[in-house]
Amino acid sequence: MIDLYFAPTPNGWKISVMLEESGLDYDIKWVNIGAGEQFEPDFLAISPNNRIPAIVDHDPADGGEPVNVFETGAILLYLADKAEDFLPHDLRGQIAATEWLMWQMGGLGPMMGQHGHFKLYAPERIEYATERYRKEVLRLFGVMDRRLADHDYLAGEDYSIADMSCFPWVQTYKRQEINLDDFAHVKRWYETLKQREGLRRGMAVGRDKINRNPQDDAQTRKTLFGLEE
């Protein structure tokens, strides 16, 4: 059994999608990030960077003590190895999947996160910051679009953890006012992935717990964004 320490965010959904797609048994441990539960000692022992998601695998392959894993890229690689699925077995396929997984972690996710923050949650509009991150998000969508112009999926012809890592961020495009019609290959990929039952189940996890307006509560603003009154 795997414990998934989770909140309904794009990063959280990466892992719930993988667990649903792979069929691995898991149990959700809800983490109320608005209330600051990610700073509690028990959680920090699992995820020292005080970020969700994190997992504890109570049945690791070596038969030893439970294994803790934090950081979404590390978790996805761990689960792909455990499930023996969603990571190509050939050398070049593995390289491609890992490259695009790292691309998401170092680029698409952080840039969309920053753009979303300044556009949706910042207490005052800072035009320079919003436009700086918007331009970078559009550049990254262009990179992804070129890749998908001649590949069905990011790692090549097979669906992988690279796609799972990107989808939850791409699905925020409406709130971030990104026009998918400007990225035809990304749109084709997005619509294809939306039909996957495992992905749909994973993306449904915790939908009823989403706080769509965290900026409206003073304590939540302070906890999530470091903003004082």
Short mmCIF file of C-alpha atoms in Angstrom, two decimals:
data_model
loop_
_atom_site.label_atom_id
_atom_site.label_comp_id
_atom_site.label_asym_id
_atom_site.label_seq_id
_atom_site.Cartn_x
_atom_site.Cartn_y
_atom_site.Cartn_z
CA MET A 1 0.00 0.00 0.00
CA ILE A 2 1.15 3.51 -0.83
CA ASP A 3 0.19 6.53 1.25
CA LEU A 4 -0.26 9.60 -0.94
CA TYR A 5 0.09 12.89 0.90
CA PHE A 6 -2.07 15.06 -1.28
CA ALA A 7 -3.81 18.34 -1.92
CA PRO A 8 -5.80 19.10 -5.09
CA THR A 9 -3.22 21.05 -7.08
CA PRO A 10 -1.56 20.37 -10.44
CA ASN A 11 1.41 18.83 -8.64
CA GLY A 12 -0.83 16.65 -6.52
CA TRP A 13 -2.78 15.44 -9.54
CA LYS A 14 0.37 14.29 -11.31
CA ILE A 15 0.67 11.54 -8.72
CA SER A 16 -3.00 10.65 -8.35
CA VAL A 17 -3.12 10.27 -12.14
CA MET A 18 -0.11 7.94 -12.13
CA LEU A 19 -1.55 5.85 -9.30
CA GLU A 20 -4.90 5.53 -11.06
CA GLU A 21 -3.29 4.75 -14.41
CA SER A 22 -0.96 2.12 -12.93
CA GLY A 23 -3.52 0.46 -10.68
CA LEU A 24 -1.20 0.55 -7.68
CA ASP A 25 -3.03 0.43 -4.35
CA TYR A 26 -2.97 3.73 -2.50
CA ASP A 27 -4.56 5.60 0.35
CA ILE A 28 -4.93 9.38 0.39
CA LYS A 29 -3.61 11.38 3.32
CA TRP A 30 -5.13 14.82 2.94
CA VAL A 31 -2.83 17.77 3.60
CA ASN A 32 -4.58 21.10 4.19
CA ILE A 33 -1.95 23.43 2.78
CA GLY A 34 -4.09 26.50 3.45
CA ALA A 35 -4.03 25.65 7.16
CA GLY A 36 -0.29 25.00 7.12
CA GLU A 37 -0.33 21.24 7.70
CA GLN A 38 2.65 20.91 5.34
CA PHE A 39 4.81 22.51 8.04
CA GLU A 40 4.00 19.94 10.71
CA PRO A 41 6.94 17.77 11.89
CA ASP A 42 5.35 14.47 10.84
CA PHE A 43 4.93 15.72 7.29
CA LEU A 44 8.39 17.31 7.17
CA ALA A 45 9.86 13.92 8.06
CA ILE A 46 8.45 12.68 4.75
CA SER A 47 8.75 15.83 2.64
CA PRO A 48 11.50 18.09 4.04
CA ASN A 49 10.74 20.81 1.47
CA ASN A 50 7.24 21.20 3.01
CA ARG A 51 5.55 20.66 -0.34
CA ILE A 52 2.92 18.22 -1.50
CA PRO A 53 2.74 15.62 -2.87
CA ALA A 54 4.81 12.97 -1.15
CA ILE A 55 4.41 9.22 -0.83
CA VAL A 56 5.24 6.48 1.63
CA ASP A 57 5.50 3.02 0.09
CA HIS A 58 4.85 0.39 2.74
CA ASP A 59 5.77 -2.45 0.37
CA PRO A 60 9.04 -1.42 -1.31
CA ALA A 61 10.77 -3.73 -3.76
CA ASP A 62 13.65 -4.46 -1.38
CA GLY A 63 11.29 -5.77 1.29
CA GLY A 64 12.66 -3.35 3.86
CA GLU A 65 11.25 -0.49 5.86
CA PRO A 66 8.72 1.88 4.22
CA VAL A 67 10.21 4.22 1.62
CA ASN A 68 9.46 7.96 1.62
CA VAL A 69 9.66 9.88 -1.66
CA PHE A 70 9.13 13.61 -2.22
CA GLU A 71 9.31 15.79 -5.37
CA THR A 72 6.95 14.86 -8.18
CA GLY A 73 9.61 13.86 -10.69
CA ALA A 74 11.23 11.50 -8.20
CA ILE A 75 7.83 10.08 -7.25
CA LEU A 76 6.82 9.47 -10.87
CA LEU A 77 10.11 7.73 -11.64
CA TYR A 78 9.77 5.61 -8.51
CA LEU A 79 6.19 4.60 -9.33
CA ALA A 80 7.03 3.86 -12.97
CA ASP A 81 9.77 1.52 -11.78
CA LYS A 82 7.46 -0.11 -9.24
CA ALA A 83 4.63 -0.55 -11.74
CA GLU A 84 7.00 -1.46 -14.59
CA ASP A 85 4.93 0.80 -16.80
CA PHE A 86 4.69 4.30 -18.28
CA LEU A 87 8.44 4.64 -18.75
CA PRO A 88 9.88 3.30 -22.02
CA HIS A 89 12.13 0.26 -21.70
CA ASP A 90 14.51 1.24 -24.50
CA LEU A 91 17.41 3.60 -23.85
CA ARG A 92 16.31 6.41 -26.16
CA GLY A 93 12.73 6.27 -24.99
CA GLN A 94 13.83 6.48 -21.36
CA ILE A 95 16.02 9.46 -22.15
CA ALA A 96 13.16 11.25 -23.93
CA ALA A 97 10.67 10.60 -21.13
CA THR A 98 13.15 11.77 -18.50
CA GLU A 99 14.06 14.88 -20.50
CA TRP A 100 10.44 15.98 -20.84
CA LEU A 101 9.70 15.13 -17.22
CA MET A 102 12.60 17.38 -16.16
CA TRP A 103 11.43 20.03 -18.64
CA GLN A 104 8.07 20.12 -16.92
CA MET A 105 9.57 20.27 -13.44
CA GLY A 106 12.06 22.99 -14.31
CA GLY A 107 10.00 24.97 -16.79
CA LEU A 108 6.33 24.45 -17.50
CA GLY A 109 5.19 23.91 -13.91
CA PRO A 110 7.14 26.71 -12.23
CA MET A 111 6.40 29.24 -14.97
CA MET A 112 2.68 28.46 -15.07
CA GLY A 113 2.65 28.57 -11.28
CA GLN A 114 4.21 32.02 -11.24
CA HIS A 115 1.97 33.31 -14.01
CA GLY A 116 -1.08 31.95 -12.23
CA HIS A 117 0.00 33.58 -8.98
CA PHE A 118 0.50 37.05 -10.40
CA LYS A 119 -2.58 36.84 -12.60
CA LEU A 120 -5.03 35.27 -10.16
CA TYR A 121 -3.83 35.70 -6.58
CA ALA A 122 -1.50 38.68 -6.23
CA PRO A 123 -3.02 41.44 -4.05
CA GLU A 124 -2.13 44.02 -6.68
CA ARG A 125 -1.62 43.83 -10.41
CA ILE A 126 2.06 43.93 -11.35
CA GLU A 127 2.06 44.21 -15.12
CA TYR A 128 5.75 43.48 -15.58
CA ALA A 129 5.64 40.24 -13.57
CA THR A 130 2.40 39.02 -15.16
CA GLU A 131 3.61 39.66 -18.70
CA ARG A 132 7.09 38.31 -18.06
CA TYR A 133 5.68 34.95 -16.92
CA ARG A 134 2.94 34.92 -19.55
CA LYS A 135 5.51 35.29 -22.33
CA GLU A 136 7.55 32.45 -20.86
CA VAL A 137 4.48 30.21 -20.60
CA LEU A 138 3.64 30.92 -24.23
CA ARG A 139 7.22 30.13 -25.22
CA LEU A 140 7.03 26.81 -23.37
CA PHE A 141 3.71 25.95 -25.01
CA GLY A 142 5.45 26.59 -28.31
CA VAL A 143 8.27 24.21 -27.36
CA MET A 144 5.73 21.55 -26.45
CA ASP A 145 3.75 22.17 -29.63
CA ARG A 146 6.82 21.64 -31.81
CA ARG A 147 7.62 18.40 -30.01
CA LEU A 148 4.08 17.10 -30.47
CA ALA A 149 3.99 18.08 -34.15
CA ASP A 150 5.68 14.79 -35.05
CA HIS A 151 5.18 12.70 -31.90
CA ASP A 152 1.96 11.34 -30.45
CA TYR A 153 3.23 11.89 -26.92
CA LEU A 154 6.09 13.76 -25.31
CA ALA A 155 8.39 10.75 -25.04
CA GLY A 156 7.55 9.55 -28.55
CA GLU A 157 4.81 7.17 -29.57
CA ASP A 158 3.89 5.90 -26.10
CA TYR A 159 2.08 7.62 -23.25
CA SER A 160 4.38 8.08 -20.26
CA ILE A 161 5.00 9.83 -16.97
CA ALA A 162 6.20 12.82 -19.01
CA ASP A 163 2.65 13.34 -20.27
CA MET A 164 1.19 12.79 -16.80
CA SER A 165 3.46 15.47 -15.38
CA CYS A 166 2.40 18.07 -17.96
CA PHE A 167 -1.33 17.46 -18.25
CA PRO A 168 -2.43 18.87 -14.86
CA TRP A 169 -0.64 22.14 -15.62
CA VAL A 170 -1.89 22.39 -19.20
CA GLN A 171 -5.46 21.89 -17.98
CA THR A 172 -5.23 25.26 -16.19
CA TYR A 173 -5.10 27.00 -19.58
CA LYS A 174 -8.57 28.54 -19.33
CA ARG A 175 -7.97 30.24 -15.98
CA GLN A 176 -4.60 31.43 -17.23
CA GLU A 177 -6.20 32.65 -20.48
CA ILE A 178 -4.03 30.57 -22.79
CA ASN A 179 -5.66 29.95 -26.17
CA LEU A 180 -5.10 26.29 -27.04
CA ASP A 181 -6.17 27.00 -30.61
CA ASP A 182 -2.80 28.72 -30.99
CA PHE A 183 -1.10 25.39 -30.23
CA ALA A 184 -2.82 22.83 -32.42
CA HIS A 185 -0.58 19.90 -31.52
CA VAL A 186 -0.83 20.57 -27.79
CA LYS A 187 -4.60 20.76 -28.19
CA ARG A 188 -4.70 17.41 -30.03
CA TRP A 189 -2.55 15.83 -27.29
CA TYR A 190 -4.70 17.38 -24.54
CA GLU A 191 -7.97 16.15 -26.05
CA THR A 192 -6.50 12.67 -26.53
CA LEU A 193 -5.35 12.41 -22.92
CA LYS A 194 -8.71 13.64 -21.62
CA GLN A 195 -10.27 10.42 -22.91
CA ARG A 196 -8.13 8.18 -20.69
CA GLU A 197 -10.19 6.71 -17.86
CA GLY A 198 -7.27 6.46 -15.44
CA LEU A 199 -6.30 10.05 -16.04
CA ARG A 200 -9.88 11.19 -15.56
CA ARG A 201 -10.11 9.35 -12.23
CA GLY A 202 -6.80 10.79 -11.09
CA MET A 203 -7.81 14.33 -12.02
CA ALA A 204 -11.11 13.92 -10.13
CA VAL A 205 -9.38 13.27 -6.81
CA GLY A 206 -10.05 16.07 -4.33
CA ARG A 207 -12.04 18.29 -6.68
CA ASP A 208 -14.55 18.93 -3.90
CA LYS A 209 -11.77 20.28 -1.67
CA ILE A 210 -10.39 22.95 -4.00
CA ASN A 211 -10.15 26.46 -2.58
CA ARG A 212 -10.50 28.58 -5.71
CA ASN A 213 -10.04 31.88 -3.90
CA PRO A 214 -7.25 31.42 -1.34
CA GLN A 215 -6.44 35.12 -1.57
CA ASP A 216 -9.72 35.96 0.19
CA ASP A 217 -8.67 34.55 3.58
CA ALA A 218 -5.95 36.35 5.53
CA GLN A 219 -4.49 33.25 7.20
CA THR A 220 -4.46 31.29 3.95
CA ARG A 221 -2.75 34.19 2.16
CA LYS A 222 -0.09 34.27 4.85
CA THR A 223 0.43 30.50 4.79
CA LEU A 224 0.52 30.03 1.02
CA PHE A 225 1.98 33.31 -0.20
CA GLY A 226 3.71 34.83 2.83
CA LEU A 227 1.46 37.88 2.61
CA GLU A 228 0.74 39.79 5.79
CA GLU A 229 -2.20 42.14 6.27
#
